C-alpha positions as CSV (number, residue, x, y, z in Angstrom):
1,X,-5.2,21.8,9.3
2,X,-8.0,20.6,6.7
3,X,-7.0,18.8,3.8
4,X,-9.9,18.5,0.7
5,X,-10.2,15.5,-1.0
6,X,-11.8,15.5,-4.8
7,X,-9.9,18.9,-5.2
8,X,-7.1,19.9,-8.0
9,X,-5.7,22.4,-4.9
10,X,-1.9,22.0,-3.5
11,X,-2.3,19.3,-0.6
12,X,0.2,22.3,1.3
13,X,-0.3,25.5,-0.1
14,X,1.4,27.2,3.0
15,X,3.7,24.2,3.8
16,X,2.2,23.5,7.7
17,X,1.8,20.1,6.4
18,X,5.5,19.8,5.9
19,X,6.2,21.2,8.9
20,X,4.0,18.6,10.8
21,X,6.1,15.5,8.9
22,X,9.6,16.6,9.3
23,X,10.3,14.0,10.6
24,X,9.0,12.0,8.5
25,X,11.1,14.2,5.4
26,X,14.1,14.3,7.7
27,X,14.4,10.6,8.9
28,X,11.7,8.1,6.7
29,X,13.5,5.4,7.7
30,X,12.8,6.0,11.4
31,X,9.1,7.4,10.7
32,X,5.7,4.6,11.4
33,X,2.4,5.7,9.0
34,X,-0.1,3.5,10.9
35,X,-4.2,3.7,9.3
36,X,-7.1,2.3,10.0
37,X,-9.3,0.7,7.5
38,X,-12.8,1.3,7.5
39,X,-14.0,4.9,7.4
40,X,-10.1,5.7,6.5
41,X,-9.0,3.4,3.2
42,X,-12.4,2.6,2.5
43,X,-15.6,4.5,2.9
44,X,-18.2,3.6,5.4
45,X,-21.0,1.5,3.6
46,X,-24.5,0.5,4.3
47,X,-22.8,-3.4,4.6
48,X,-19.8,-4.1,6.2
49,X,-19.3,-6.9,3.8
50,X,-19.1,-4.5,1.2
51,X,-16.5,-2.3,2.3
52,X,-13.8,-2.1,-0.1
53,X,-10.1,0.3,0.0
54,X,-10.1,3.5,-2.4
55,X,-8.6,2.4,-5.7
56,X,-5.3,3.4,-5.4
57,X,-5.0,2.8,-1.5
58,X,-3.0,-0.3,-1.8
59,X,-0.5,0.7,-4.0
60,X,0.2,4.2,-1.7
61,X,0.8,2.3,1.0
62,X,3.1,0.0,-1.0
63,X,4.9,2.8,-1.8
64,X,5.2,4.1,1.5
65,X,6.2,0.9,2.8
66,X,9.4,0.7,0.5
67,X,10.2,4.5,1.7
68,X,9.4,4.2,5.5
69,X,10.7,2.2,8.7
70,X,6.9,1.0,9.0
71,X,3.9,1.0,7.3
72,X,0.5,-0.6,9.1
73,X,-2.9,-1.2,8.7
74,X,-4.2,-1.6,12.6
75,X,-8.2,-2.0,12.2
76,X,-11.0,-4.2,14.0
77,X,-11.6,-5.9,11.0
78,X,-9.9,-9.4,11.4
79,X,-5.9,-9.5,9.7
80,X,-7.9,-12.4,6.9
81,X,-10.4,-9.9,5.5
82,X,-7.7,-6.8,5.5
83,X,-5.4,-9.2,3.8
84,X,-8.3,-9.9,1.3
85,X,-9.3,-6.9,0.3
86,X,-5.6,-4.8,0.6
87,X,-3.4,-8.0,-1.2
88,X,0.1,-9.3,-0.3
89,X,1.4,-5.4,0.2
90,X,5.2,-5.7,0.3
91,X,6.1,-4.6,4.1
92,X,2.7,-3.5,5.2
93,X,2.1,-4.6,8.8
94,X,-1.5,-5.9,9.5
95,X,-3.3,-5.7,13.1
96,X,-6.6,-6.8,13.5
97,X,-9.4,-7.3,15.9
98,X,-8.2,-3.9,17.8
99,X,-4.6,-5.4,18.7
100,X,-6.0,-9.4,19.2
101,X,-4.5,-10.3,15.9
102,X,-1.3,-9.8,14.3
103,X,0.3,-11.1,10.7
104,X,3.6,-12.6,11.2
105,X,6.6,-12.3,8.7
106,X,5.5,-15.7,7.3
107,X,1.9,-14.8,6.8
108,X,0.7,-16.7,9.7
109,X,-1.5,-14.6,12.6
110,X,-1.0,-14.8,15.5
111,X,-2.7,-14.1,18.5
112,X,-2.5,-12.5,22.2
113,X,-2.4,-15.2,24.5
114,X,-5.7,-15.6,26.2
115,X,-7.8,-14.5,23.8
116,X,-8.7,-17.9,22.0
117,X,-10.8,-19.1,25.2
118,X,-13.0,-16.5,24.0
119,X,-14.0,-17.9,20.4
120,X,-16.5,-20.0,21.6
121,X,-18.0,-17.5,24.0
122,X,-18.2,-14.9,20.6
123,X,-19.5,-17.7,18.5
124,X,-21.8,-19.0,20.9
125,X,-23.1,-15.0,21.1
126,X,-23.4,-14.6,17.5
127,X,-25.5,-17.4,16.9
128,X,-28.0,-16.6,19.1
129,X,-28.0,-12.8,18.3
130,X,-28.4,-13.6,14.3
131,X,-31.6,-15.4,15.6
132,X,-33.1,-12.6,17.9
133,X,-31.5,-9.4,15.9
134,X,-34.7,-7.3,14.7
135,X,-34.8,-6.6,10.9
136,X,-32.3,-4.6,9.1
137,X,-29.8,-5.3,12.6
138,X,-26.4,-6.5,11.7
139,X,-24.6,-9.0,13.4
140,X,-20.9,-9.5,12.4
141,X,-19.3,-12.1,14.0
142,X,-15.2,-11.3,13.7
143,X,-14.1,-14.9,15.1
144,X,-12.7,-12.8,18.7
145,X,-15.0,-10.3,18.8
146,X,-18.4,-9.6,17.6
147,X,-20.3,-6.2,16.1
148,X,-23.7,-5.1,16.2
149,X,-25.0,-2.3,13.6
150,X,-27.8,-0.4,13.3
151,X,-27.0,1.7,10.4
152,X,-29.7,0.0,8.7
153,X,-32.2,0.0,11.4
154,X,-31.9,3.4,13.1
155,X,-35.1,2.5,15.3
156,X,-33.5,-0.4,16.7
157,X,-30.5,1.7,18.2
158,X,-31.6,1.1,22.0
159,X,-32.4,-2.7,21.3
160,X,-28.9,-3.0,19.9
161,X,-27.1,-1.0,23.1
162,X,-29.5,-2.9,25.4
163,X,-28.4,-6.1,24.1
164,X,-25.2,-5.2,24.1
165,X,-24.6,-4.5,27.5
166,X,-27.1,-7.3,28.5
167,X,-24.8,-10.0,26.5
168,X,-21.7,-8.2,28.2
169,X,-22.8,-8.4,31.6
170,X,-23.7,-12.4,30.8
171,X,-20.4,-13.2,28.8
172,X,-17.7,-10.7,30.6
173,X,-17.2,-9.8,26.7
174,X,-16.7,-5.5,27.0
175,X,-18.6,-2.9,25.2
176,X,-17.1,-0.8,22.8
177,X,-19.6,2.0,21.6
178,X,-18.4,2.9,17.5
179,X,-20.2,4.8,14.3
180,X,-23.5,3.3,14.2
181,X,-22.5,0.1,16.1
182,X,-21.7,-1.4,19.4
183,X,-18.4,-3.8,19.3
184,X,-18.3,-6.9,22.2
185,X,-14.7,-7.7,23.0
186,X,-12.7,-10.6,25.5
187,X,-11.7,-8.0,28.2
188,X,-8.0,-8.4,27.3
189,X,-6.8,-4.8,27.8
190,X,-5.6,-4.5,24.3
191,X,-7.1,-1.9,22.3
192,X,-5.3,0.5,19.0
193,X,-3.4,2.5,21.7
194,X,-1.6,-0.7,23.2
195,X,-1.1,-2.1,19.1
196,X,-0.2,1.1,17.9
197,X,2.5,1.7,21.0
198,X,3.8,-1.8,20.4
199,X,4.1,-1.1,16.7
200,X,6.0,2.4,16.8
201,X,8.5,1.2,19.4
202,X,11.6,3.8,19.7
203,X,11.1,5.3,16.1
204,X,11.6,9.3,15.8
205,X,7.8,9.9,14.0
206,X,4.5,8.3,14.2
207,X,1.5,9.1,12.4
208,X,-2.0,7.4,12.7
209,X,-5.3,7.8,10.3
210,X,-8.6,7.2,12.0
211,X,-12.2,7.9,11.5
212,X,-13.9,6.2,15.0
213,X,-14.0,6.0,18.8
214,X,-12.3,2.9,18.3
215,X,-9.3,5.4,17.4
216,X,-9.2,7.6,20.1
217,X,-6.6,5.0,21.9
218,X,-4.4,5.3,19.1
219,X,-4.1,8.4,19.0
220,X,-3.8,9.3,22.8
221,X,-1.0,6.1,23.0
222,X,1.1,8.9,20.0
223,X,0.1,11.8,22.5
224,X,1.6,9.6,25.6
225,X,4.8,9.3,23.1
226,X,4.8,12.9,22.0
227,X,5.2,13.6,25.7
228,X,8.2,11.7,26.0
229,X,10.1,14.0,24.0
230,X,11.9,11.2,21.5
231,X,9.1,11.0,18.9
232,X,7.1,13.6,17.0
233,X,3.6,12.3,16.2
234,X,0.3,13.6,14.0
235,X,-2.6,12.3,14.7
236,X,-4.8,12.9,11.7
237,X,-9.2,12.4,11.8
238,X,-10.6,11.2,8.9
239,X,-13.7,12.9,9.0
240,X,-17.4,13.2,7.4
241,X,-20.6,14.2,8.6
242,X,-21.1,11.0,11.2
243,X,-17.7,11.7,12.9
244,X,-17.6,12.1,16.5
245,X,-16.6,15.1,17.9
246,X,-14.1,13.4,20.1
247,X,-11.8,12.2,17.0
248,X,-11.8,15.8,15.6
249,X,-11.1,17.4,19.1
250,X,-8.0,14.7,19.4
251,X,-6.7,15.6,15.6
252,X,-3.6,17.3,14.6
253,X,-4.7,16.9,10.5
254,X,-8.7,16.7,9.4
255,X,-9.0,15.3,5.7
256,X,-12.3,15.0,4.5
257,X,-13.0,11.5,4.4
258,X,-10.8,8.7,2.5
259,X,-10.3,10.3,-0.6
260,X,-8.7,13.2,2.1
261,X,-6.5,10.9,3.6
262,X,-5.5,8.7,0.0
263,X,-4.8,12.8,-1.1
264,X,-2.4,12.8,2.1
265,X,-0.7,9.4,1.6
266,X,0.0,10.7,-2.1
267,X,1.6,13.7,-1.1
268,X,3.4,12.1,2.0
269,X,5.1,9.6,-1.4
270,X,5.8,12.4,-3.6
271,X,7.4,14.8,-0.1
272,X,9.7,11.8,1.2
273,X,13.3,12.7,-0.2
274,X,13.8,11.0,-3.2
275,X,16.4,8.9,-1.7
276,X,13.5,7.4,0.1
277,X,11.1,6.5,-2.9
């Protein structure tokens, strides 16, 4: 199912949608919406830095939070930046780093045991990368892990996977191939799929919003709970014209872009019974 975004057209003209969610409309309170961030809240953008969430995107999920059993944000960005840029959201879960970090109840984050030992060994990385990166070559250090893009420097792809693997085979750090970018991670085992399992638990319905190869764990860990039989799950791509062909293969839902999937949260709020809102 394809769902437009900038478009004045019913989000469910032939009410499939509503048949995918019914759980969701039948039991919110046992339902999870888990999204990414970039590429799914906020459009991709030359600069990572200057990645922001859809206006409107925080206070959909808001909503959702007060009308679900749980609402999360699981992204690679760290839980600090998704924190800055979504706000204290009332019940919105945050996992960052791909599973490494999670916000507690009290604000704090904490992290999988194991993973701090690699800090140094990102930091370490980063600083010499910043100095050898050619022109127009990102290098984001995330505290845990560490991303390379070349979005800016489409020549420099190969140095960029070179180095990668290069640093990997020097560090231990793992290499996770993404849009445009190459992501360095401790070799922890902990990806989306094993946050996004974790975070859905026993509940009846899952859905998860994802743009990335980075997503393609999520949304095999919902098929590996589909095929238990005690939760229905959606997988929905958040797509544009860089998406992999993987993500839209995997997808239950296709919205173009964020403005496809904010259209998709709105109309999740306004289908949810109105006991729920």
């Amino acid at each position: 199912m394809h769902i437009a975004a900038g478009t004045a057209a019913p989000v469910d003209p032939d009410g499939a949608l509503a048949v995918l969610f019914e759980p969701f409309l039948d039991q919110p309170r046992g339902s999870a919406l888990v999204t990414d961030f970039d590429g799914t809240l906020a459009p991709i953008v030359a600069d990572p830095a200057a990645a922001r969430p859809l206006e409107g995107a925080a206070e959909v999920l808001a909503r959702l939070a007060r009308q679900l059993g749980l609402v999360a944000v699981v992204s690679g960005r760290p839980v600090a930046t998704l924190a800055e840029h979504l706000g204290q959201v009332p019940g919105l879960e945050m996992v960052g780093l791909y599973g490494l970090e999670r916000r507690t109840p009290d604000g704090a984050v904490a992290v999988v045991e194991g993973a701090e030992e690699w800090r140094s060994v990102v930091g370490q990385l980063a600083r010499r990368l910043t100095v050898q990166a050619p022109a127009g070559v990102g290098v984001e250090p995330k505290g845990l892990t560490l991303t390379l893009h070349w979005r800016q420097a489409p020549a420099e792809s190969a140095w960029v996977r070179r180095t990668a693997e290069e640093a990997a085979a020097a560090t231990g750090l793992v290499v996770h191939p993404g849009r445009l970018t190459v992501e360095l991670r401790p070799p922890m085992g902990v990806d989306k799929g094993t946050a996004v399992t974790e975070i859905v638990g026993t509940l009846v319905g899952a859905a998860y919003l994802g743009d990335d190869l980075g997503d393609l764990p999520a949304f095999a860990a919902l098929d590996a709970l589909a095929r238990t039989g005690t939760c229905s799950t959606i997988n929905v791509a958040v797509a544009d014209p860089e998406s992999p062909d993987e993500i839209l293969a995997a997808a239950d839902v296709v919205t173009d872009g964020p403005p496809g999937a904010l259209r998709l949260l709105e109309w999740l709020v306004q289908a949810l019974p109105a006991g729920a809102r």
